[in-house]
């Protein structure tokens, strides 16, 4: 029986959509396959049949870093998991080193651990997009004091954010807004429903009819 040789980073690969796209606030996974250097045409090696290789991964951009946890599946594959918080574009590096190499010198042998090196395709360009809109994080946008003049429509903007305070980049949210008087002596329901219009990058315009 012929067994695969030691792990060879340039011929090892990672698979999964989460190498290139992710949603902020959600856990994502991809698989790293430790392979040797003797695959067909040297492009992709033979999958190792056991664990033990050191695998490291992390995402990085100018403002933030993504922590990646790697679990050894003990069959030549490794499961990498991460949960990004901030949206943006990252470089996702996946590095690997093989098991110890043995060098024979006459009757002596010594082991040498290879340094961590990028696997095939690493670093990957990872785009993290905002998560779903969180009403508790979304904000009305105005300057100064918010007030309405009797007889005039009130127009104000609403910026949608996700749970990690990432600004939403698309529309499609259902906006329900009402304007009511805070000094209603007769306690008569004078509230009016406001109309919403999507503008751009998670920003909505609210138009409340005059009361």
Short mmCIF file of C-alpha atoms in Angstrom, two decimals:
data_model
loop_
_atom_site.label_atom_id
_atom_site.label_comp_id
_atom_site.label_asym_id
_atom_site.label_seq_id
_atom_site.Cartn_x
_atom_site.Cartn_y
_atom_site.Cartn_z
CA UNK A 1 0.00 0.00 0.00
CA UNK A 2 1.28 3.47 -0.90
CA UNK A 3 0.59 6.22 1.65
CA UNK A 4 0.66 9.99 1.00
CA UNK A 5 3.82 11.85 1.97
CA UNK A 6 4.05 14.83 4.36
CA UNK A 7 1.77 17.83 3.94
CA UNK A 8 2.91 20.26 1.25
CA UNK A 9 1.27 23.74 1.57
CA UNK A 10 1.43 24.80 -2.13
CA UNK A 11 -0.51 21.63 -3.11
CA UNK A 12 -2.95 21.77 -0.17
CA UNK A 13 -6.33 23.41 -0.66
CA UNK A 14 -9.31 24.96 1.12
CA UNK A 15 -12.91 24.57 -0.06
CA UNK A 16 -16.13 26.39 0.77
CA UNK A 17 -18.04 29.55 -0.16
CA UNK A 18 -17.02 31.07 3.19
CA UNK A 19 -13.50 31.59 1.85
CA UNK A 20 -14.79 34.49 -0.25
CA UNK A 21 -18.19 35.62 1.08
CA UNK A 22 -19.67 35.91 4.56
CA UNK A 23 -22.43 37.68 6.50
CA UNK A 24 -21.57 39.66 9.62
CA UNK A 25 -22.84 38.10 12.84
CA UNK A 26 -23.19 34.57 11.45
CA UNK A 27 -20.83 31.62 11.91
CA UNK A 28 -19.16 30.35 8.75
CA UNK A 29 -17.01 27.32 8.02
CA UNK A 30 -14.63 26.07 5.35
CA UNK A 31 -12.55 22.92 5.01
CA UNK A 32 -8.77 22.76 4.67
CA UNK A 33 -7.38 19.65 2.93
CA UNK A 34 -3.76 18.82 3.79
CA UNK A 35 -2.18 17.24 0.71
CA UNK A 36 1.27 16.05 -0.33
CA UNK A 37 3.24 17.27 -3.34
CA UNK A 38 2.72 14.22 -5.54
CA UNK A 39 -0.68 14.90 -7.08
CA UNK A 40 -1.45 14.94 -10.77
CA UNK A 41 0.75 17.51 -12.52
CA UNK A 42 1.62 18.88 -9.07
CA UNK A 43 -1.54 21.02 -9.01
CA UNK A 44 -3.32 19.27 -6.13
CA UNK A 45 -1.61 16.64 -4.02
CA UNK A 46 -2.85 13.42 -2.50
CA UNK A 47 -5.06 13.89 0.56
CA UNK A 48 -3.29 12.85 3.75
CA UNK A 49 -4.95 10.07 5.72
CA UNK A 50 -4.28 11.42 9.21
CA UNK A 51 -4.14 14.66 11.14
CA UNK A 52 -1.27 16.33 12.92
CA UNK A 53 -0.40 19.14 10.54
CA UNK A 54 -0.39 22.64 12.01
CA UNK A 55 -3.09 24.76 10.35
CA UNK A 56 -3.60 28.45 11.03
CA UNK A 57 -6.02 30.97 9.54
CA UNK A 58 -7.01 34.59 10.12
CA UNK A 59 -8.72 37.47 8.32
CA UNK A 60 -7.28 40.96 8.32
CA UNK A 61 -7.97 44.43 6.94
CA UNK A 62 -6.97 47.95 7.99
CA UNK A 63 -9.64 48.23 10.67
CA UNK A 64 -10.40 44.79 12.02
CA UNK A 65 -9.29 41.18 12.37
CA UNK A 66 -11.27 37.96 12.15
CA UNK A 67 -10.38 35.14 14.52
CA UNK A 68 -10.55 31.68 12.94
CA UNK A 69 -10.76 28.47 15.01
CA UNK A 70 -9.37 25.32 13.36
CA UNK A 71 -10.35 21.77 14.39
CA UNK A 72 -8.34 18.73 13.30
CA UNK A 73 -10.65 16.06 11.86
CA UNK A 74 -7.80 13.51 12.07
CA UNK A 75 -8.30 12.41 8.47
CA UNK A 76 -6.24 14.95 6.57
CA UNK A 77 -8.97 17.60 6.68
CA UNK A 78 -9.44 20.53 9.05
CA UNK A 79 -12.62 22.49 9.78
CA UNK A 80 -12.10 26.24 10.10
CA UNK A 81 -14.84 28.33 11.77
CA UNK A 82 -15.21 32.09 12.15
CA UNK A 83 -17.87 34.69 12.99
CA UNK A 84 -17.10 38.13 11.56
CA UNK A 85 -18.49 41.19 13.32
CA UNK A 86 -17.56 44.04 11.01
CA UNK A 87 -18.45 44.20 7.33
CA UNK A 88 -15.76 44.96 4.76
CA UNK A 89 -13.13 43.32 2.58
CA UNK A 90 -10.50 41.13 4.25
CA UNK A 91 -7.50 39.08 3.26
CA UNK A 92 -8.13 35.58 4.62
CA UNK A 93 -4.83 33.76 5.07
CA UNK A 94 -4.73 29.99 5.44
CA UNK A 95 -1.35 28.55 6.41
CA UNK A 96 -0.17 25.01 6.97
CA UNK A 97 2.92 23.04 7.88
CA UNK A 98 3.41 19.31 7.51
CA UNK A 99 4.37 16.65 10.01
CA UNK A 100 8.01 16.47 11.02
CA UNK A 101 10.46 15.48 8.27
CA UNK A 102 13.13 12.91 9.11
CA UNK A 103 16.64 13.43 7.77
CA UNK A 104 18.97 10.41 7.81
CA UNK A 105 22.66 10.95 8.53
CA UNK A 106 24.21 7.51 8.67
CA UNK A 107 22.81 5.86 11.81
CA UNK A 108 21.28 9.13 13.06
CA UNK A 109 18.00 10.80 12.26
CA UNK A 110 16.50 14.07 13.41
CA UNK A 111 13.14 15.72 12.88
CA UNK A 112 12.56 19.20 11.52
CA UNK A 113 9.24 21.07 11.60
CA UNK A 114 8.51 23.11 8.48
CA UNK A 115 7.53 26.74 8.84
CA UNK A 116 3.92 27.76 8.25
CA UNK A 117 3.30 28.59 4.59
CA UNK A 118 0.28 29.69 2.55
CA UNK A 119 -1.77 26.94 0.96
CA UNK A 120 -2.82 27.06 -2.69
CA UNK A 121 -4.82 30.25 -3.39
CA UNK A 122 -4.06 31.90 -0.03
CA UNK A 123 -4.58 34.67 0.92
CA UNK A 124 -8.22 34.68 -0.22
CA UNK A 125 -10.16 37.89 -0.84
CA UNK A 126 -13.08 37.70 1.62
CA UNK A 127 -16.05 40.06 1.42
CA UNK A 128 -18.15 40.35 4.58
CA UNK A 129 -21.56 41.97 4.06
CA UNK A 130 -23.82 43.40 6.80
CA UNK A 131 -26.32 41.13 8.52
CA UNK A 132 -30.08 41.59 8.69
CA UNK A 133 -31.45 44.96 9.81
CA UNK A 134 -31.71 45.32 13.59
CA UNK A 135 -34.42 47.84 14.63
CA UNK A 136 -32.68 48.44 17.96
CA UNK A 137 -29.47 49.58 16.22
CA UNK A 138 -31.11 51.60 13.41
CA UNK A 139 -31.29 55.38 13.86
CA UNK A 140 -33.23 58.44 12.79
CA UNK A 141 -30.95 60.92 11.03
CA UNK A 142 -31.41 64.61 11.75
CA UNK A 143 -29.45 67.60 12.98
CA UNK A 144 -30.43 69.88 15.82
CA UNK A 145 -33.87 69.58 17.38
CA UNK A 146 -36.48 67.41 15.71
CA UNK A 147 -39.66 69.46 15.42
CA UNK A 148 -42.65 69.79 13.14
CA UNK A 149 -44.36 72.97 12.06
CA UNK A 150 -48.17 72.78 12.06
CA UNK A 151 -49.53 72.40 8.57
CA UNK A 152 -46.27 71.10 7.07
CA UNK A 153 -45.19 67.56 6.29
CA UNK A 154 -42.34 66.23 8.38
CA UNK A 155 -39.53 64.60 6.38
CA UNK A 156 -36.80 62.69 8.19
CA UNK A 157 -34.30 59.96 7.28
CA UNK A 158 -33.84 56.54 8.86
CA UNK A 159 -30.50 54.71 8.61
CA UNK A 160 -30.71 50.92 8.89
CA UNK A 161 -27.93 49.02 10.71
CA UNK A 162 -27.39 45.36 11.58
CA UNK A 163 -26.85 43.97 15.09
CA UNK A 164 -23.12 44.80 14.96
CA UNK A 165 -23.74 48.41 13.89
CA UNK A 166 -22.75 47.78 10.28
CA UNK A 167 -24.59 50.11 7.94
CA UNK A 168 -26.94 48.18 5.68
CA UNK A 169 -26.15 48.45 1.96
CA UNK A 170 -29.50 47.36 0.49
CA UNK A 171 -33.19 48.11 0.98
CA UNK A 172 -36.22 45.87 1.23
CA UNK A 173 -37.04 46.44 4.91
CA UNK A 174 -40.63 46.97 5.98
CA UNK A 175 -40.78 50.36 7.68
CA UNK A 176 -43.78 51.18 9.92
CA UNK A 177 -43.72 54.67 11.42
CA UNK A 178 -46.34 56.89 13.05
CA UNK A 179 -46.39 60.54 14.08
CA UNK A 180 -48.55 61.50 17.05
CA UNK A 181 -49.02 64.49 19.33
CA UNK A 182 -47.38 64.44 22.75
CA UNK A 183 -49.81 67.03 24.18
CA UNK A 184 -53.16 65.51 23.33
CA UNK A 185 -55.34 66.87 26.15
CA UNK A 186 -58.51 65.20 24.90
CA UNK A 187 -56.70 61.85 24.56
CA UNK A 188 -58.01 61.47 21.02
CA UNK A 189 -55.93 59.32 18.68
CA UNK A 190 -54.39 61.86 16.30
CA UNK A 191 -51.51 59.70 15.09
CA UNK A 192 -50.82 59.51 11.37
CA UNK A 193 -48.89 56.87 9.48
CA UNK A 194 -45.70 57.98 7.73
CA UNK A 195 -44.71 56.86 4.24
CA UNK A 196 -41.25 55.47 3.58
CA UNK A 197 -39.06 55.60 0.49
CA UNK A 198 -35.76 53.80 0.03
CA UNK A 199 -32.88 56.05 -0.99
CA UNK A 200 -29.52 54.24 -0.99
CA UNK A 201 -27.13 52.19 1.20
CA UNK A 202 -29.71 51.35 3.86
CA UNK A 203 -31.05 54.91 4.08
CA UNK A 204 -34.82 55.52 4.02
CA UNK A 205 -36.74 58.78 3.80
CA UNK A 206 -39.84 59.05 6.02
CA UNK A 207 -42.58 61.51 5.10
CA UNK A 208 -45.16 62.17 7.84
CA UNK A 209 -48.27 64.14 6.74
CA UNK A 210 -49.07 67.43 8.43
CA UNK A 211 -51.18 67.22 11.59
#
